[in-house]
PDB file of C-alpha atoms in Angstrom:
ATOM      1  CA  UNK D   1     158.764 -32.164  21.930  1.00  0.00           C
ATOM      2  CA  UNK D   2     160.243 -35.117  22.392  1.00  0.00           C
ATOM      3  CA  UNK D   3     158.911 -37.516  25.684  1.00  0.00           C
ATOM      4  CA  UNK D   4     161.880 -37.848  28.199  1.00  0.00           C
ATOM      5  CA  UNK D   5     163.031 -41.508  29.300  1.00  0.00           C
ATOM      6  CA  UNK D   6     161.124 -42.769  32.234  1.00  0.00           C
ATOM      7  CA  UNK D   7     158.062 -40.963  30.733  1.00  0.00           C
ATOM      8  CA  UNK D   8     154.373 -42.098  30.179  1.00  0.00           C
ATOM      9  CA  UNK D   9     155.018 -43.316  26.958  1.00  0.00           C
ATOM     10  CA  UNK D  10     158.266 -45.482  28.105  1.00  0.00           C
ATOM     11  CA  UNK D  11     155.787 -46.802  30.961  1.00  0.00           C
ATOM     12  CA  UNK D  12     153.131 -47.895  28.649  1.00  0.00           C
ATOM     13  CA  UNK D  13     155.373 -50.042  26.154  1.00  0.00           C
ATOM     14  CA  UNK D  14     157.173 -51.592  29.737  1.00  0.00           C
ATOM     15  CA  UNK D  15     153.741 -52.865  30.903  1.00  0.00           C
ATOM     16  CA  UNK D  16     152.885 -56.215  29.302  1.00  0.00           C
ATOM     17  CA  UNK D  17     149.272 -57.098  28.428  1.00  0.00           C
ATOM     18  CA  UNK D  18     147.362 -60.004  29.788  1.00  0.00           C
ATOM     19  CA  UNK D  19     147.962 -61.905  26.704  1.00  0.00           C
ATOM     20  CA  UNK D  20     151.422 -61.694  26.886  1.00  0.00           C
ATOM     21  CA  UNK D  21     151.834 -62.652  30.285  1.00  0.00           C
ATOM     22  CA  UNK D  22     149.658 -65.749  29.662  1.00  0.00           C
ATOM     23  CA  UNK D  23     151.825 -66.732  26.255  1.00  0.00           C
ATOM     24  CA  UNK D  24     155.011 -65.829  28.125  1.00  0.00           C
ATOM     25  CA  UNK D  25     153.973 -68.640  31.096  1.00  0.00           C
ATOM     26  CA  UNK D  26     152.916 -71.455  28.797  1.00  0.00           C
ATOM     27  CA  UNK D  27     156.208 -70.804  27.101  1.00  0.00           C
ATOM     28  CA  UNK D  28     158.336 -71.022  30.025  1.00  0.00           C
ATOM     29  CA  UNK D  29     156.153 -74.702  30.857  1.00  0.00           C
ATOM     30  CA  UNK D  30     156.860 -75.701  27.530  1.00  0.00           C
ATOM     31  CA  UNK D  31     160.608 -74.843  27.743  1.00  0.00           C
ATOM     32  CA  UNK D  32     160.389 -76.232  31.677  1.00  0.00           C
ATOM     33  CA  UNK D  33     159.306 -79.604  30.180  1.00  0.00           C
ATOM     34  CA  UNK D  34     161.849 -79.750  27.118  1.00  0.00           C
ATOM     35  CA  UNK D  35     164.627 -78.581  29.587  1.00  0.00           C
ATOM     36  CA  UNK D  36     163.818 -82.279  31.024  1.00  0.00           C
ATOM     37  CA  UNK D  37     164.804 -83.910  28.060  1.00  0.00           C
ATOM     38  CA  UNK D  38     168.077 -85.708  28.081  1.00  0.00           C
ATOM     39  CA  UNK D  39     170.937 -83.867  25.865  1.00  0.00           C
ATOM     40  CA  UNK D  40     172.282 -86.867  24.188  1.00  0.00           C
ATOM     41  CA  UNK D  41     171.122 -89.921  22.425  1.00  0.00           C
ATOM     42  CA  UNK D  42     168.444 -91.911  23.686  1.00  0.00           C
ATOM     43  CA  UNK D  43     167.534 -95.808  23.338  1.00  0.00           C
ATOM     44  CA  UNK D  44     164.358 -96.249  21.671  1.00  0.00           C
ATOM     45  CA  UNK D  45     163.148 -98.292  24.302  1.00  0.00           C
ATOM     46  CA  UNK D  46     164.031 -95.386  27.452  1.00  0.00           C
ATOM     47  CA  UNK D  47     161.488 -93.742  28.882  1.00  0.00           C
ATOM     48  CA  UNK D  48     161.730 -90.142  28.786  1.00  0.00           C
ATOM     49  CA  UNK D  49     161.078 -89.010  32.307  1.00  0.00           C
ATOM     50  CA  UNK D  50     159.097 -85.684  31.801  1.00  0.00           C
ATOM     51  CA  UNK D  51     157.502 -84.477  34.935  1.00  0.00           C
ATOM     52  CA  UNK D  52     154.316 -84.299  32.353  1.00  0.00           C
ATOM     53  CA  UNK D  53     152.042 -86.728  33.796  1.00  0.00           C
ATOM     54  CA  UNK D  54     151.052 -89.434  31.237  1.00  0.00           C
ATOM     55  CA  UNK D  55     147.322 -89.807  33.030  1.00  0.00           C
ATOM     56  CA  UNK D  56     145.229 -87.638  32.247  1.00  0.00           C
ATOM     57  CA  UNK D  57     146.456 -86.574  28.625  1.00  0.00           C
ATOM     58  CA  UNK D  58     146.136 -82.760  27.463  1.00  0.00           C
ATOM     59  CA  UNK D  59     143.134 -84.784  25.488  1.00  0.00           C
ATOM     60  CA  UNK D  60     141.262 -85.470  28.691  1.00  0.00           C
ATOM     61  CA  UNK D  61     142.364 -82.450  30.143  1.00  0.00           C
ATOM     62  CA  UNK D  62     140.275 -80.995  26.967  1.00  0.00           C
ATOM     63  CA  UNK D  63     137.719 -83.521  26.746  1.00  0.00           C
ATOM     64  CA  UNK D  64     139.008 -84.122  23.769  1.00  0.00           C
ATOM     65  CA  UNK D  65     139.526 -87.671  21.793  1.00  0.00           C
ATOM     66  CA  UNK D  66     142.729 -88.185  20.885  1.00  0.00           C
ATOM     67  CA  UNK D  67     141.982 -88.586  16.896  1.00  0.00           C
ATOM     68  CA  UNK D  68     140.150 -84.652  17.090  1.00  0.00           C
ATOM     69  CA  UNK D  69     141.230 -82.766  14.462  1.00  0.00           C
ATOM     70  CA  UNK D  70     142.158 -78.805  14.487  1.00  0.00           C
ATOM     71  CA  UNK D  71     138.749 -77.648  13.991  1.00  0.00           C
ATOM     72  CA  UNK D  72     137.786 -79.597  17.366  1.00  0.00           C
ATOM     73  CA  UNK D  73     140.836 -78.344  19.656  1.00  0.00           C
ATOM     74  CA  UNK D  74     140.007 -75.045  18.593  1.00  0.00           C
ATOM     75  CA  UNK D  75     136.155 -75.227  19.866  1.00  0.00           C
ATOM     76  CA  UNK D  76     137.827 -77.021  22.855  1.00  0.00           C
ATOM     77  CA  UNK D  77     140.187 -73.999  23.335  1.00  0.00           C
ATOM     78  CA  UNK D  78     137.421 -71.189  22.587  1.00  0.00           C
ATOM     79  CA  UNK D  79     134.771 -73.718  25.292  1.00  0.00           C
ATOM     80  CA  UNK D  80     137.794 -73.254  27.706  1.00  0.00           C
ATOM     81  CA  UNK D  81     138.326 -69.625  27.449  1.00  0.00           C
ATOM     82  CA  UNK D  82     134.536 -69.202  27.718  1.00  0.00           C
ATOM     83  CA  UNK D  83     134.056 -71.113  30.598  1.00  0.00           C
ATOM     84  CA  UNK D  84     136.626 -69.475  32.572  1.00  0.00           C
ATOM     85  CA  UNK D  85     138.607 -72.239  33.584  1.00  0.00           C
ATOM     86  CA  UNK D  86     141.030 -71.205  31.752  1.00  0.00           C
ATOM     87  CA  UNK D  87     143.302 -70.350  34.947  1.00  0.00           C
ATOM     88  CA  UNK D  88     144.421 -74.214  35.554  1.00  0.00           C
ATOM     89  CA  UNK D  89     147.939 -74.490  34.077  1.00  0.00           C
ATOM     90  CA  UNK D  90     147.325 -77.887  32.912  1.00  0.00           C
ATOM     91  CA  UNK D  91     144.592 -76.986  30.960  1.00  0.00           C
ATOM     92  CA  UNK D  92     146.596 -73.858  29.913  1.00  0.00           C
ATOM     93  CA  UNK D  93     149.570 -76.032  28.216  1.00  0.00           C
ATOM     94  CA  UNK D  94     147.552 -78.479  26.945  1.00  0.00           C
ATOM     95  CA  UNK D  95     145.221 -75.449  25.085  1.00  0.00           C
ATOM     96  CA  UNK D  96     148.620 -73.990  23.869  1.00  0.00           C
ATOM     97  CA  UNK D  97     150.179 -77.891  22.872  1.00  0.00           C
ATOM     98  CA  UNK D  98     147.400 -79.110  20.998  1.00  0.00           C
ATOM     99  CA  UNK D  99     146.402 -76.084  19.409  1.00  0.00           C
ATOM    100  CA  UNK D 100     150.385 -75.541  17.743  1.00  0.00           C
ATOM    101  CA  UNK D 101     150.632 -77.429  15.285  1.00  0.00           C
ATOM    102  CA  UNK D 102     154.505 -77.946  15.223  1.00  0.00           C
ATOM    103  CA  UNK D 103     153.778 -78.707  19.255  1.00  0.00           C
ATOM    104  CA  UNK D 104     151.111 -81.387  18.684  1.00  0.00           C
ATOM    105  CA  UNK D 105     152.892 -84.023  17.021  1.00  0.00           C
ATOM    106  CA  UNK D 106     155.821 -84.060  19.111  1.00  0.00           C
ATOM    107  CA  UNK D 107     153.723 -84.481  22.403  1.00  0.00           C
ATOM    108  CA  UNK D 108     151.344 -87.120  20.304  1.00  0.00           C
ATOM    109  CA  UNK D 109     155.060 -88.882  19.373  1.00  0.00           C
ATOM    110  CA  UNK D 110     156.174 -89.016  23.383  1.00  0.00           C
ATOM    111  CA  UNK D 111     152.176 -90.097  24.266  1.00  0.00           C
ATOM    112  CA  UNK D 112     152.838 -92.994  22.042  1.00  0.00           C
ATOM    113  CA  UNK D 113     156.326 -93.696  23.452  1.00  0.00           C
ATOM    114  CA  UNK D 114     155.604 -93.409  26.614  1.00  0.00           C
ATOM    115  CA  UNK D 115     152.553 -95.706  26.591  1.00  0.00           C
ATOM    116  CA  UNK D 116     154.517 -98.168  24.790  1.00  0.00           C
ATOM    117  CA  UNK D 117     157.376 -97.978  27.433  1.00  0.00           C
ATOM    118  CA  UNK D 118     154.715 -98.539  29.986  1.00  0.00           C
ATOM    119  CA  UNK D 119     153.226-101.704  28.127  1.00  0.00           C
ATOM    120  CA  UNK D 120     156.806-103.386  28.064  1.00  0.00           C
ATOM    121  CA  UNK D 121     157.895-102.324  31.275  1.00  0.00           C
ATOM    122  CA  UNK D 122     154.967-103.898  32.987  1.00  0.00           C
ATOM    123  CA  UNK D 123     155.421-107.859  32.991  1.00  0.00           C
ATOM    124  CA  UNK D 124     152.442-109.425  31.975  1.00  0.00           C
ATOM    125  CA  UNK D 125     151.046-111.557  35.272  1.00  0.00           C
ATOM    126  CA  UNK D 126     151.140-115.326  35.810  1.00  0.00           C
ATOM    127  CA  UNK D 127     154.164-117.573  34.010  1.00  0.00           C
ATOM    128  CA  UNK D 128     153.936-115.783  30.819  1.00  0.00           C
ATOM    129  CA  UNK D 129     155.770-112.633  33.080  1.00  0.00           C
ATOM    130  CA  UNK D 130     157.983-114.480  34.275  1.00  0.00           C
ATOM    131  CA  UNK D 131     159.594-115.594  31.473  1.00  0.00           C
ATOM    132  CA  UNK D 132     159.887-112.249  30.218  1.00  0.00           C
ATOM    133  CA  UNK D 133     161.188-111.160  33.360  1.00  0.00           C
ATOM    134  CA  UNK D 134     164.025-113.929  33.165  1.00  0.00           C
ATOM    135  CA  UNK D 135     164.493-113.738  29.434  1.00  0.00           C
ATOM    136  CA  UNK D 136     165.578-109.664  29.892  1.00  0.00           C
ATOM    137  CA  UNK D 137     167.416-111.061  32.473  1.00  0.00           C
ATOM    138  CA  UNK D 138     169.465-113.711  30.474  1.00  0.00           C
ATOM    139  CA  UNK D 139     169.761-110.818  27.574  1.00  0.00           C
ATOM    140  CA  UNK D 140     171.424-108.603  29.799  1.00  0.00           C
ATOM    141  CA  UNK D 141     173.860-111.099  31.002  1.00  0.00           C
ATOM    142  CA  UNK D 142     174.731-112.348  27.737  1.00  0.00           C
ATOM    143  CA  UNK D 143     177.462-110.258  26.890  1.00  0.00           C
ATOM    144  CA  UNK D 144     179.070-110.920  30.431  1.00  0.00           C
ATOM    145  CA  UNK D 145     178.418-114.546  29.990  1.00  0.00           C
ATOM    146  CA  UNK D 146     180.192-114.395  26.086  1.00  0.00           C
ATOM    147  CA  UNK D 147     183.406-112.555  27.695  1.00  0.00           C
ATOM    148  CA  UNK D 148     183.675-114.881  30.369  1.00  0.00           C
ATOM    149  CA  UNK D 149     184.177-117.823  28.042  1.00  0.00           C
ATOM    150  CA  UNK D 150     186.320-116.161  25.625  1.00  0.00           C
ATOM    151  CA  UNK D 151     188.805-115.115  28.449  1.00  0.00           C
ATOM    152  CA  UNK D 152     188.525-118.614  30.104  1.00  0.00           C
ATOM    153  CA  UNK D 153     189.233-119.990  26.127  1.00  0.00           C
ATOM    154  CA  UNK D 154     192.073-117.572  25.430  1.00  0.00           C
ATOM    155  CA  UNK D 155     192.944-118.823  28.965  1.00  0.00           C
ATOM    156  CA  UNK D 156     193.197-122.112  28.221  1.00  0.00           C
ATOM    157  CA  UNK D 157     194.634-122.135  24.581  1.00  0.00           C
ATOM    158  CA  UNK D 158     197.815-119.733  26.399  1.00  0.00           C
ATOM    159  CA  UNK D 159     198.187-122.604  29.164  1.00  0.00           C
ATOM    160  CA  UNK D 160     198.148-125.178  26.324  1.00  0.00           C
ATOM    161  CA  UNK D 161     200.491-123.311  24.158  1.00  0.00           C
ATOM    162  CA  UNK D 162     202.898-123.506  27.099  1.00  0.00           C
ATOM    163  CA  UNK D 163     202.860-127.051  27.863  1.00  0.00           C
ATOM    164  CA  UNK D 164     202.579-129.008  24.929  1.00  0.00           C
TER     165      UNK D 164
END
């Protein structure tokens, strides 16, 4: 006899497990996060403006260095489920980032970006930031500056043309 639709068994596969649902939210983080990204090209030097925050790291988040290999995010992960604080999202997506090993190295690669971004973003105090500050000034006038005088030299060779 076969089961009709809407039956028991129908209900049963329809239901997901615990698991799943878990898996299924850290996905949909994940995705939330790389739905952030910008679609196009990117300067090397742009920060990418994830609403991941940079402080604390899914390393701290773990208590976890930053050089730990598998072997220690997975006694990290197992110490998490254990302890049963495994219901913080944070601590959720960083279990499921570091764990994956195809997710790890991308979120080491924008750690390291993003800290760098910081460092050069941040002017360095006294004279010394000044200068910098003025210098990415001057560099992002330049190419104004360089039209300028090539229109006021084209300018000038025209009116030159004309009256000699």
């Amino acid at each position: 006899m076969r089961p009709r639709p809407g039956g028991a068994a129908e209900m049963t596969r329809a239901v997901p497990t615990a698991a799943a649902a878990r898996a299924a939210e850290l996905d949909a983080e994940v995705e939330r996060h790389r739905g952030a990204l910008p679609d196009g090209p990117v300067a090397d030097d742009a920060p990418l403006t994830l609403p991941l925050p940079l402080d604390p790291t899914h390393y701290a988040l773990l208590g976890l260095e930053e050089q730990a290999d598998a072997a220690a995010v997975d006694a990290a992960v197992q110490r998490l489920a254990a302890s049963g604080e495994a219901s913080d999202a944070a601590r959720r997506l960083a279990a499921a980032v570091l764990s994956d090993p195809l997710r790890r190295p991308v979120y080491d690669a924008w750690l390291a970006r993003e800290r760098d971004w910081q460092r050069r973003a941040t002017p360095a105090p006294g004279l010394r930031g000044q200068l910098q500050a003025v210098r990415r000034r001057l560099r992002a006038l330049l190419p104004i500056l360089l039209t300028a005088a090539f229109g006021l030299g084209l300018l000038a060779w025209l009116l030159a043309g004309r009256s000699a």
